[in-house]
Coordinates of C-alpha atoms in Angstrom, one line a residue:
M1 CA 7.3 16.4 0.1
E2 CA 10.0 18.6 -1.1
F3 CA 13.4 18.4 0.4
R4 CA 15.0 21.7 1.2
Q5 CA 17.3 21.2 4.4
V6 CA 18.8 18.0 4.8
G7 CA 20.9 16.4 7.7
V8 CA 23.7 13.8 7.9
I9 CA 24.7 12.2 11.2
G10 CA 28.1 10.5 11.2
V11 CA 30.4 12.4 8.7
G12 CA 33.0 9.7 8.1
V13 CA 34.3 8.9 4.8
M14 CA 30.9 7.6 3.6
G15 CA 28.8 10.3 5.4
S16 CA 31.1 13.1 4.0
G17 CA 30.1 11.8 0.7
I18 CA 26.9 11.9 1.1
V19 CA 26.8 15.8 2.6
E20 CA 29.1 16.4 -0.7
V21 CA 26.4 14.9 -3.0
F22 CA 23.6 16.9 -1.5
A23 CA 25.5 20.5 -1.2
R24 CA 26.4 19.7 -4.8
N25 CA 22.5 20.1 -5.8
G26 CA 21.9 23.2 -3.8
L27 CA 20.8 21.7 -0.4
T28 CA 21.3 23.2 2.9
V29 CA 23.2 20.6 4.7
I30 CA 23.9 19.8 8.3
G31 CA 26.1 17.5 9.2
V32 CA 26.6 16.2 13.0
E33 CA 29.8 14.6 14.3
V34 CA 30.4 12.9 17.9
D35 CA 33.2 15.7 19.0
E36 CA 34.9 18.9 18.0
A37 CA 37.8 16.4 16.3
G38 CA 35.2 14.4 14.2
V39 CA 33.9 17.6 12.9
D40 CA 37.3 18.7 12.1
R41 CA 38.2 15.3 10.4
A42 CA 34.7 15.3 8.5
R43 CA 35.6 19.2 7.4
A44 CA 39.2 17.8 6.0
L45 CA 37.3 15.2 4.3
L46 CA 35.2 17.3 2.3
E47 CA 37.3 19.9 1.4
A48 CA 40.1 17.3 0.3
S49 CA 37.2 15.6 -2.0
T50 CA 35.9 18.9 -3.4
A51 CA 39.7 19.9 -4.1
R52 CA 40.0 16.5 -6.1
A53 CA 36.9 17.1 -7.9
V54 CA 38.3 20.8 -9.2
E55 CA 41.7 19.4 -10.1
G56 CA 39.9 16.9 -12.0
G57 CA 37.4 19.3 -13.8
K58 CA 34.5 18.4 -12.3
L59 CA 33.9 21.5 -10.4
T60 CA 34.9 24.8 -10.6
A61 CA 36.6 26.7 -7.7
E62 CA 33.3 29.3 -7.4
D63 CA 31.2 26.1 -7.2
R64 CA 33.2 24.5 -4.7
T65 CA 33.1 27.6 -2.6
A66 CA 29.4 28.0 -3.1
L67 CA 29.6 24.2 -2.4
L68 CA 31.0 24.5 1.2
G69 CA 29.3 27.5 2.0
R70 CA 26.0 25.2 2.0
V71 CA 27.4 23.0 4.7
S72 CA 27.4 23.3 8.6
L73 CA 29.1 21.2 10.6
G74 CA 28.8 20.5 14.2
H75 CA 28.9 18.0 17.4
D76 CA 25.1 19.1 18.6
A77 CA 22.3 16.9 17.0
T78 CA 19.8 19.8 18.4
A79 CA 20.7 21.7 15.2
L80 CA 19.1 18.8 12.8
A81 CA 15.7 20.1 14.5
G82 CA 14.2 21.6 11.4
V83 CA 15.6 19.4 8.5
D84 CA 13.3 17.7 6.0
L85 CA 15.7 14.5 6.0
I86 CA 18.2 13.1 7.9
V87 CA 20.6 10.4 7.2
E88 CA 22.3 8.4 9.5
A89 CA 25.9 6.9 8.6
V90 CA 27.4 6.0 11.5
T91 CA 29.6 3.2 12.4
E92 CA 27.7 -0.1 11.5
D93 CA 26.5 -0.9 15.0
L94 CA 23.0 -1.9 15.5
D95 CA 22.9 -0.6 19.2
L96 CA 24.7 2.4 18.3
K97 CA 22.4 2.9 15.4
R98 CA 19.6 2.1 17.5
A99 CA 20.0 4.8 19.8
V100 CA 21.0 7.4 17.2
F101 CA 17.3 6.8 15.5
A102 CA 15.7 6.7 19.2
E103 CA 17.7 10.3 19.7
L104 CA 16.7 11.7 16.5
D105 CA 13.2 10.9 16.9
A106 CA 12.7 13.2 19.8
I107 CA 14.5 15.9 17.7
V108 CA 12.8 16.3 14.5
G109 CA 9.8 17.4 13.5
A110 CA 7.1 14.9 12.7
D111 CA 7.0 15.0 9.0
A112 CA 11.0 14.3 8.8
I113 CA 12.1 11.3 7.0
L114 CA 14.8 9.5 8.9
A115 CA 16.9 7.0 6.5
T116 CA 19.7 5.3 7.4
N117 CA 22.9 4.2 5.2
T118 CA 23.3 0.6 6.4
S119 CA 24.4 -1.5 4.0
S120 CA 23.3 -5.1 5.9
L121 CA 21.8 -4.1 9.0
S122 CA 17.9 -5.0 9.4
V123 CA 16.2 -1.2 8.8
T124 CA 13.1 -2.7 10.6
E125 CA 15.2 -3.1 14.1
L126 CA 16.1 0.6 13.4
S127 CA 13.0 1.6 12.7
V128 CA 11.4 0.4 16.3
A129 CA 13.5 2.5 17.9
T130 CA 11.4 5.5 16.9
A131 CA 8.0 6.6 17.6
N132 CA 7.0 6.1 14.1
P133 CA 8.2 3.6 12.1
S134 CA 6.8 4.3 9.0
R135 CA 8.7 7.0 8.1
V136 CA 12.1 5.2 8.7
V137 CA 13.5 4.1 5.6
G138 CA 16.8 2.4 4.2
L139 CA 19.0 4.8 1.8
H140 CA 22.1 3.1 1.1
F141 CA 24.7 4.9 -1.2
F142 CA 27.9 3.2 -2.3
N143 CA 31.3 4.4 -1.9
P144 CA 32.8 7.2 -3.4
A145 CA 28.9 8.6 -3.1
P146 CA 29.9 11.4 -5.2
V147 CA 31.2 9.1 -8.1
I148 CA 29.0 5.9 -7.8
G149 CA 25.4 7.7 -8.9
F150 CA 23.1 4.8 -7.7
V151 CA 21.2 4.1 -4.2
E152 CA 19.2 1.2 -2.8
V153 CA 15.6 2.4 -1.3
V154 CA 14.8 -0.2 1.3
R155 CA 11.3 -0.5 2.3
T156 CA 10.3 -2.2 5.7
L157 CA 6.7 -3.7 6.3
V158 CA 5.5 -0.5 7.7
T159 CA 7.8 1.7 5.9
D160 CA 4.8 4.5 4.2
N161 CA 4.5 4.2 0.7
E162 CA 4.7 8.1 0.2
V163 CA 7.7 7.9 1.9
I164 CA 9.0 5.3 -0.4
E165 CA 7.8 7.8 -3.6
S166 CA 9.4 10.6 -2.0
I167 CA 12.6 9.3 -1.4
K168 CA 12.7 7.6 -4.9
A169 CA 12.0 11.1 -6.6
F170 CA 14.3 13.0 -4.6
T171 CA 17.4 10.5 -5.4
E172 CA 16.2 11.1 -9.0
K173 CA 16.3 14.7 -8.8
L174 CA 19.7 14.7 -7.2
G175 CA 20.9 12.2 -10.6
L176 CA 20.9 9.2 -8.9
T177 CA 19.7 5.9 -9.8
P178 CA 17.3 4.2 -7.3
V179 CA 16.7 0.6 -6.8
V180 CA 13.4 -0.1 -4.2
C181 CA 14.0 -3.7 -2.3
G182 CA 12.8 -4.9 0.7
D183 CA 14.4 -5.3 4.0
K184 CA 16.8 -8.4 3.7
G185 CA 20.1 -8.8 4.8
G186 CA 22.7 -7.4 2.9
F187 CA 20.0 -6.1 0.2
I188 CA 20.5 -6.5 -3.4
T189 CA 24.3 -5.7 -3.9
N190 CA 26.1 -6.9 -1.0
A191 CA 23.5 -10.1 -0.6
L192 CA 25.2 -10.8 -3.8
L193 CA 28.8 -9.4 -3.8
F194 CA 30.1 -10.7 -0.4
G195 CA 29.2 -14.2 -0.8
Y196 CA 31.6 -14.2 -3.8
L197 CA 34.0 -12.5 -1.8
N198 CA 33.8 -14.9 1.1
H199 CA 34.3 -17.7 -1.6
A200 CA 37.6 -16.1 -2.5
V201 CA 38.9 -16.0 0.7
T202 CA 38.3 -19.4 1.5
M203 CA 40.1 -20.4 -2.0
F204 CA 42.9 -18.5 -0.8
E205 CA 42.9 -19.6 3.0
Q206 CA 42.9 -23.3 1.1
R207 CA 45.9 -22.2 -1.1
Y208 CA 44.2 -23.6 -4.0
A209 CA 45.5 -20.2 -5.7
T210 CA 47.7 -17.7 -4.8
R211 CA 45.9 -14.2 -3.8
E212 CA 47.1 -12.6 -7.4
D213 CA 46.1 -15.7 -9.3
L214 CA 42.6 -15.5 -8.0
D215 CA 42.4 -11.4 -8.5
A216 CA 43.7 -11.8 -12.1
A217 CA 41.5 -14.5 -12.6
M218 CA 38.4 -12.1 -12.1
K219 CA 39.7 -9.0 -13.5
F220 CA 40.7 -10.7 -17.2
G221 CA 38.3 -13.7 -17.3
C222 CA 35.4 -11.6 -16.4
G223 CA 36.1 -7.8 -16.7
Y224 CA 35.5 -7.0 -13.3
P225 CA 37.5 -3.5 -12.0
Q226 CA 39.3 -5.4 -9.3
G227 CA 40.1 -9.1 -8.3
P228 CA 38.0 -10.3 -4.9
L229 CA 40.7 -9.7 -2.3
A230 CA 42.2 -6.1 -3.6
L231 CA 38.6 -5.2 -3.4
I232 CA 38.2 -6.5 0.0
D233 CA 41.3 -4.6 1.0
L234 CA 39.5 -1.6 -0.5
I235 CA 36.5 -2.2 1.3
G236 CA 38.2 -3.3 4.6
L237 CA 38.1 -6.9 6.1
D238 CA 36.8 -5.4 8.9
I239 CA 33.5 -4.0 7.3
T240 CA 33.4 -7.1 5.2
Y241 CA 33.6 -9.1 8.0
E242 CA 30.7 -7.3 9.9
I243 CA 28.5 -7.3 6.9
L244 CA 29.0 -11.2 6.0
S245 CA 28.4 -11.7 10.3
T246 CA 25.2 -9.9 9.8
M247 CA 24.0 -11.8 6.9
Y248 CA 24.5 -15.2 8.0
R249 CA 22.9 -14.0 11.4
Q250 CA 19.5 -13.4 9.5
E251 CA 19.7 -16.1 7.0
R252 CA 22.3 -19.0 8.1
R253 CA 23.0 -19.2 4.8
T254 CA 27.0 -20.8 4.6
V255 CA 28.0 -18.8 1.8
H256 CA 27.8 -16.1 4.2
A257 CA 29.4 -17.7 7.3
P258 CA 32.9 -15.7 7.2
A259 CA 36.1 -17.3 5.9
P260 CA 37.9 -18.2 9.6
L261 CA 41.0 -16.5 7.7
L262 CA 38.8 -13.6 7.5
K263 CA 38.4 -13.5 11.3
Q264 CA 41.6 -14.0 12.1
M265 CA 43.1 -11.2 9.8
V266 CA 40.2 -8.9 11.4
T267 CA 41.6 -9.8 15.1
A268 CA 45.0 -9.0 13.8
G269 CA 43.9 -5.7 12.7
L270 CA 44.8 -6.1 9.2
Y271 CA 41.8 -4.3 8.3
G272 CA 43.2 -3.7 4.6
R273 CA 44.4 -0.4 2.6
K274 CA 43.0 1.5 5.9
T275 CA 45.9 -0.1 8.2
G276 CA 48.4 -1.1 5.1
R277 CA 48.0 -4.4 5.5
G278 CA 45.0 -6.8 4.5
F279 CA 45.5 -9.7 1.7
Y280 CA 48.3 -7.3 0.2
T281 CA 50.6 -5.1 2.1
Y282 CA 50.4 -1.0 0.9
A283 CA 53.1 1.6 0.8
E284 CA 51.6 3.1 4.3
P285 CA 47.9 3.1 5.6
G286 CA 45.5 4.7 3.3
S287 CA 47.6 3.9 0.6
H288 CA 46.5 2.5 -2.5
D289 CA 50.1 1.6 -3.4
V290 CA 51.0 -2.4 -3.2
V291 CA 54.4 -3.4 -1.9
A292 CA 56.0 -6.5 -2.4
D293 CA 55.8 -8.8 0.8
D294 CA 56.9 -12.1 1.8
L295 CA 53.9 -13.8 -0.6
T296 CA 54.6 -11.9 -3.6
P297 CA 55.9 -13.8 -6.6
D298 CA 59.8 -13.5 -7.5
Q299 CA 60.2 -11.9 -10.5
S300 CA 63.3 -13.4 -11.0
K301 CA 61.9 -16.6 -11.3
A302 CA 59.0 -16.3 -14.1
P303 CA 57.9 -19.2 -15.9
Q304 CA 60.5 -20.6 -18.6
L305 CA 59.7 -22.9 -21.0
R306 CA 61.4 -26.3 -19.6
R307 CA 60.1 -28.2 -23.1
D308 CA 60.3 -27.0 -26.5
V309 CA 57.2 -26.1 -27.8
R310 CA 57.0 -25.1 -31.7
Q311 CA 54.5 -27.1 -33.6
V312 CA 51.1 -27.3 -32.2
G313 CA 48.0 -29.2 -32.4
V314 CA 44.6 -28.4 -32.1
V315 CA 41.8 -30.9 -32.1
G316 CA 38.2 -29.1 -32.9
T317 CA 36.3 -26.9 -35.3
G318 CA 34.1 -24.9 -33.3
T319 CA 34.5 -21.2 -32.8
M320 CA 36.6 -21.8 -29.2
A321 CA 39.1 -24.0 -31.5
T322 CA 39.3 -21.5 -34.3
G323 CA 40.2 -18.9 -31.8
I324 CA 43.1 -21.0 -30.6
V325 CA 44.4 -21.8 -33.6
E326 CA 44.7 -18.0 -34.6
V327 CA 46.2 -17.1 -31.4
F328 CA 49.0 -19.6 -31.8
A329 CA 49.5 -19.0 -35.5
K330 CA 49.9 -15.3 -34.8
A331 CA 52.6 -16.0 -32.3
G332 CA 54.4 -17.6 -34.6
H333 CA 53.7 -21.5 -34.1
D334 CA 53.3 -24.0 -36.8
V335 CA 49.3 -25.3 -36.4
V336 CA 47.9 -28.4 -37.5
Y337 CA 44.1 -28.7 -36.6
V338 CA 41.9 -31.4 -36.8
A339 CA 38.4 -31.6 -38.0
R340 CA 36.0 -34.6 -38.7
S341 CA 35.4 -33.8 -42.2
D342 CA 36.7 -32.0 -45.3
E343 CA 33.8 -29.5 -44.8
R344 CA 34.8 -28.9 -41.3
V345 CA 38.5 -28.3 -42.1
A346 CA 37.2 -26.0 -44.9
S347 CA 35.3 -24.2 -42.7
V348 CA 37.9 -23.6 -39.7
Q349 CA 40.2 -22.1 -42.7
K350 CA 36.9 -19.9 -43.9
A351 CA 36.3 -18.5 -40.6
L352 CA 40.3 -17.6 -39.9
T353 CA 40.7 -16.1 -43.4
K354 CA 37.6 -13.8 -42.5
S355 CA 38.8 -13.2 -39.0
L356 CA 42.6 -12.0 -40.2
E357 CA 40.8 -9.9 -43.2
K358 CA 39.0 -8.3 -40.9
Q359 CA 42.0 -7.3 -38.9
V360 CA 43.7 -5.9 -42.2
Q361 CA 40.9 -3.8 -42.8
R362 CA 40.8 -2.4 -39.5
G363 CA 44.6 -1.5 -40.1
R364 CA 45.7 -4.0 -37.2
L365 CA 47.5 -6.5 -39.1
T366 CA 49.4 -5.9 -42.3
E367 CA 48.6 -8.2 -45.2
D368 CA 51.8 -9.6 -45.1
K369 CA 51.4 -10.9 -41.8
R370 CA 48.0 -12.2 -42.8
D371 CA 49.5 -14.5 -45.3
E372 CA 52.4 -15.5 -43.0
V373 CA 49.8 -16.5 -40.1
L374 CA 47.9 -18.5 -42.8
A375 CA 50.9 -20.1 -44.4
R376 CA 51.6 -21.7 -40.8
V377 CA 48.1 -23.4 -40.4
R378 CA 47.1 -26.8 -41.9
G379 CA 43.8 -28.4 -41.8
T380 CA 43.2 -32.3 -41.7
T381 CA 40.6 -35.2 -41.2
A382 CA 43.5 -37.6 -39.4
L383 CA 44.5 -37.6 -35.9
D384 CA 47.4 -39.8 -36.8
D385 CA 49.0 -36.0 -38.4
L386 CA 49.8 -34.8 -34.5
A387 CA 52.4 -37.6 -34.5
A388 CA 55.1 -34.7 -34.3
V389 CA 53.6 -31.5 -32.5
D390 CA 54.9 -30.6 -29.1
L391 CA 51.5 -29.8 -27.5
V392 CA 48.0 -30.7 -28.6
V393 CA 45.0 -28.5 -27.4
E394 CA 41.8 -30.3 -27.3
A395 CA 38.7 -28.1 -28.0
V396 CA 36.0 -30.7 -28.9
V397 CA 32.4 -30.7 -27.5
E398 CA 32.3 -30.8 -23.7
D399 CA 31.2 -34.6 -23.2
L400 CA 33.6 -36.9 -21.0
G401 CA 33.0 -39.6 -22.9
V402 CA 34.2 -38.1 -25.9
K403 CA 37.0 -36.2 -24.5
T404 CA 38.6 -39.3 -22.5
A405 CA 38.2 -41.5 -25.7
L406 CA 40.2 -38.5 -27.8
F407 CA 43.0 -38.3 -25.1
A408 CA 43.8 -42.6 -25.3
N409 CA 44.0 -41.7 -29.0
L410 CA 46.5 -38.8 -28.5
D411 CA 48.3 -41.1 -26.2
E412 CA 48.9 -43.2 -28.8
I413 CA 49.5 -41.0 -31.4
C414 CA 51.6 -37.9 -30.0
R415 CA 55.7 -38.3 -29.3
P416 CA 56.9 -38.6 -25.8
G417 CA 57.3 -35.6 -23.9
A418 CA 54.3 -33.8 -26.3
I419 CA 52.0 -31.9 -23.6
L420 CA 48.3 -32.9 -23.7
A421 CA 46.1 -30.3 -22.9
T422 CA 42.5 -29.7 -22.6
T423 CA 40.5 -26.4 -22.6
T424 CA 37.5 -28.1 -20.9
S425 CA 35.6 -25.3 -18.6
S426 CA 34.3 -27.7 -15.9
L427 CA 35.3 -31.7 -16.5
P428 CA 37.9 -33.4 -14.1
V429 CA 41.3 -32.8 -15.8
I430 CA 42.3 -35.9 -13.9
E431 CA 39.5 -38.0 -15.8
L432 CA 41.2 -37.3 -19.0
A433 CA 44.7 -38.2 -17.8
A434 CA 43.9 -41.3 -16.5
A435 CA 42.8 -42.0 -20.0
T436 CA 46.3 -42.0 -21.1
N437 CA 49.6 -43.7 -20.0
R438 CA 51.3 -40.4 -19.3
G439 CA 49.3 -38.4 -16.9
S440 CA 52.3 -36.0 -15.8
D441 CA 51.8 -34.6 -19.4
V442 CA 48.2 -33.8 -19.2
I443 CA 47.3 -30.4 -18.1
G444 CA 44.2 -27.6 -18.3
M445 CA 44.4 -24.9 -20.7
H446 CA 41.3 -23.2 -20.3
F447 CA 40.9 -20.2 -22.8
F448 CA 38.0 -17.7 -22.8
N449 CA 36.0 -17.0 -25.4
P450 CA 36.5 -15.2 -27.7
A451 CA 40.2 -16.9 -27.3
T452 CA 41.4 -14.2 -29.5
V453 CA 40.2 -11.5 -27.5
M454 CA 40.2 -12.5 -23.7
K455 CA 43.7 -12.3 -22.0
L456 CA 43.1 -15.0 -19.3
V457 CA 44.0 -18.8 -19.3
E458 CA 43.5 -20.8 -16.6
V459 CA 46.3 -23.7 -16.2
V460 CA 45.2 -26.4 -14.6
H461 CA 47.3 -29.0 -13.0
T462 CA 46.0 -32.2 -11.4
V463 CA 47.8 -34.7 -9.0
A464 CA 49.7 -36.3 -11.6
T465 CA 51.0 -33.2 -13.8
A466 CA 54.8 -32.7 -14.1
P467 CA 55.9 -29.1 -12.4
D468 CA 57.9 -28.7 -15.8
V469 CA 54.8 -29.1 -17.7
V470 CA 52.8 -26.3 -15.7
E471 CA 55.8 -24.0 -15.6
T472 CA 56.3 -24.8 -19.5
T473 CA 52.5 -23.9 -20.2
R474 CA 52.6 -20.6 -18.2
A475 CA 55.6 -19.3 -20.1
L476 CA 53.5 -20.3 -23.3
C477 CA 50.6 -18.2 -22.3
K478 CA 52.7 -15.4 -21.7
S479 CA 54.4 -15.5 -24.8
L480 CA 51.1 -15.7 -27.0
G481 CA 50.6 -12.1 -25.0
K482 CA 48.1 -14.1 -22.5
V483 CA 47.5 -13.6 -18.7
A484 CA 48.3 -17.2 -16.9
V485 CA 46.7 -18.4 -13.7
S486 CA 47.4 -21.6 -12.1
C487 CA 45.0 -23.6 -10.0
G488 CA 44.3 -27.4 -9.3
D489 CA 41.9 -29.9 -10.7
R490 CA 38.4 -28.9 -9.0
A491 CA 35.2 -28.0 -10.5
G492 CA 34.7 -24.7 -12.2
F493 CA 38.5 -23.7 -11.3
I494 CA 39.1 -20.3 -10.3
V495 CA 36.8 -18.3 -12.5
N496 CA 33.5 -20.5 -12.8
A497 CA 33.5 -21.6 -9.2
L498 CA 33.2 -17.8 -8.5
L499 CA 31.2 -16.6 -11.1
F500 CA 28.1 -19.1 -11.2
P501 CA 27.6 -19.5 -7.4
Y502 CA 26.8 -15.6 -7.7
L503 CA 24.4 -16.1 -10.7
N504 CA 22.8 -18.7 -9.2
D505 CA 21.8 -16.5 -6.1
A506 CA 20.6 -13.5 -8.3
I507 CA 18.6 -16.4 -9.8
K508 CA 17.3 -17.2 -6.4
M509 CA 16.9 -13.3 -5.7
L510 CA 14.6 -13.1 -8.6
E511 CA 12.8 -16.2 -7.8
A512 CA 11.5 -15.0 -4.3
H513 CA 10.4 -11.9 -5.7
Y514 CA 13.1 -9.8 -3.8
A515 CA 13.5 -7.8 -7.0
T516 CA 13.5 -7.6 -10.4
A517 CA 15.9 -8.9 -13.0
D518 CA 16.4 -5.3 -14.3
D519 CA 16.9 -4.0 -10.9
I520 CA 19.4 -6.7 -9.9
D521 CA 21.4 -6.3 -13.0
L522 CA 21.3 -2.3 -12.7
A523 CA 22.2 -2.8 -8.8
M524 CA 25.3 -5.0 -9.9
K525 CA 26.4 -2.9 -13.0
V526 CA 26.2 0.9 -11.7
G527 CA 26.5 -0.1 -7.7
C528 CA 29.5 -2.3 -7.9
R529 CA 30.6 -1.4 -11.3
L530 CA 30.3 -4.9 -13.0
P531 CA 30.7 -5.1 -17.0
M532 CA 27.6 -7.0 -17.1
G533 CA 24.5 -7.8 -14.8
P534 CA 23.8 -11.5 -13.9
F535 CA 20.8 -11.9 -16.1
D536 CA 22.3 -10.3 -18.9
L537 CA 25.6 -12.3 -18.6
L538 CA 23.5 -15.7 -17.9
D539 CA 21.4 -15.2 -21.2
V540 CA 24.8 -14.5 -22.9
V541 CA 26.5 -17.5 -21.6
G542 CA 23.3 -19.8 -22.4
L543 CA 21.0 -21.3 -19.7
D544 CA 22.0 -24.7 -20.4
V545 CA 25.5 -23.9 -20.3
S546 CA 25.2 -22.4 -16.9
L547 CA 22.9 -25.1 -15.8
A548 CA 25.5 -27.5 -16.7
I549 CA 28.3 -25.7 -14.7
E550 CA 26.1 -25.3 -11.5
R551 CA 25.4 -29.1 -11.3
T552 CA 29.1 -29.7 -11.7
L553 CA 29.7 -27.4 -9.0
Y554 CA 26.9 -29.1 -6.6
T555 CA 28.3 -32.4 -7.6
E556 CA 31.3 -31.6 -6.4
F557 CA 31.3 -29.8 -3.1
R558 CA 27.9 -30.6 -2.1
E559 CA 27.4 -27.1 -0.8
P560 CA 23.6 -26.2 -0.1
G561 CA 23.7 -22.9 -1.6
F562 CA 25.2 -24.4 -5.0
A563 CA 22.3 -26.3 -5.9
P564 CA 21.0 -24.8 -9.1
A565 CA 17.9 -22.6 -8.6
P566 CA 14.7 -24.2 -9.8
L567 CA 13.8 -21.6 -11.9
L568 CA 17.1 -22.1 -13.8
E569 CA 16.1 -25.8 -14.5
H570 CA 12.3 -24.6 -15.2
L571 CA 13.9 -22.4 -18.1
V572 CA 16.3 -24.5 -19.5
T573 CA 13.7 -27.5 -19.5
A574 CA 11.1 -24.9 -21.6
G575 CA 14.1 -24.4 -24.2
Y576 CA 14.5 -20.9 -23.1
L577 CA 18.2 -20.9 -23.3
G578 CA 18.9 -17.2 -23.5
R579 CA 20.0 -15.1 -26.5
K580 CA 20.9 -17.9 -29.0
T581 CA 17.1 -19.0 -28.8
G582 CA 15.7 -15.9 -28.6
R583 CA 14.4 -16.1 -24.9
G584 CA 15.9 -16.7 -21.7
F585 CA 15.4 -14.1 -18.7
R586 CA 14.5 -11.9 -21.0
D587 CA 13.0 -12.1 -24.8
Y588 CA 15.5 -10.8 -27.5
A589 CA 14.2 -10.1 -31.4
K590 CA 14.7 -12.8 -33.7
G591 CA 17.3 -11.9 -36.6

């Protein structure tokens, strides 16, 4: 089927973007709004967007004129009678959309395809408002449509295969990347994204972490373009609430039950950027400029070093421990690292020397600086050599028994007032504190791998940690060039607690044969602009590591949605652990 003339009904922010996508590709487009005022708003949106494209060098002035000439806007739906395809993009309201589809069904020709841009409503429920549900399909664009070249093509049980293939070929011709999926609440992207966003709101609601720390954790710990609360402000709290509510009604999964705070903010009219206030406060409605409010941290009260930290000890010889040694030494600290054997002492020294030499060769470090860093580092096999250090960072195997025994030893060896830190990513920090007689000096200092590159450190305080230890650790992280975020001692802290339930949901989606691993990865990378898809990331992290974290989260929170997907458990049992074994969710070439 060939599409020459297309229609868009509902030409708001999303609808105008869809109009622009069609018109940019030489199609004649008819846009329909509810009244003349709506038509004026639609025209202004389209003119502003194309003007920005010209300013950005993505469109010439001549092409813009031609594009606008291919678009006609009005408020009479009968103008759509001769189109080959109509995309509905009205307000996300089931009754309204059903009424629109019933009206369109009586206007367009028998061969015209009716598509809905809904992000969460049932396409099936919309299709039955027409006399021929087989020609109805979901065509979910992402905002801004002219920028994000990705669409979800949603088939119902009765959608004609020829319709799906025609739409898929059409979107590819437009330069978009389509992914075909079934008619399930949230489709691929929203089903995975909004559970994660909802979880972040719950964390904020419980005062587990500040909005700034929640957002910074996901930006610097996972490389996400935006933190979850800032993203909700961009999407709109009202839209977020409606999408979550729709998905919850369909599947009754608690992960999609909107957080009470979200409902309260929507009721109060705090919708995010478009109203000037959401989780953050903005300069004016529609602005992206965040301004200070009552929750903004006081910059005059930045964390200070309340305890003197000059000499640092590191226990461990793995990749993480070696990276931490380098980070502290490059920041000017004398570092003593402890290994179990002379061979391991030598291996750390070799790895550190190699890392620094690579930086010299790339012009990132001078030879003199390299020599200074190496001169600050000393290896030993004796824990007793940590007696005079100001801070010890433990980076040994992720085993509670091993770590508690080590902390008991450090308690006896280290001087009074020395800070004892653990890099654990999921074990309870309080268990390590309880192994000592100085629980107030124990803190979590969770670096991310590779420690020399990743900016984030999660500073994890227990119920016993002294405030001056928390403040000193945050200030120390800043002096290392890191971004510190504070949180309490709960399983997963911030990043893993938000990340791994999302990864687990992706596995369950694959397990249910709803979509392929490739399509799910593509949807999250292109549709949500994430640096990696969930299955790419799982294979990099290691399926065994991922399973251990999932089990820890489920054991602590007892949230049914956190229970590890059976497929993950089966793959780990089979020894398919990801890239490190050559096989995980995908196969990898050996060597």
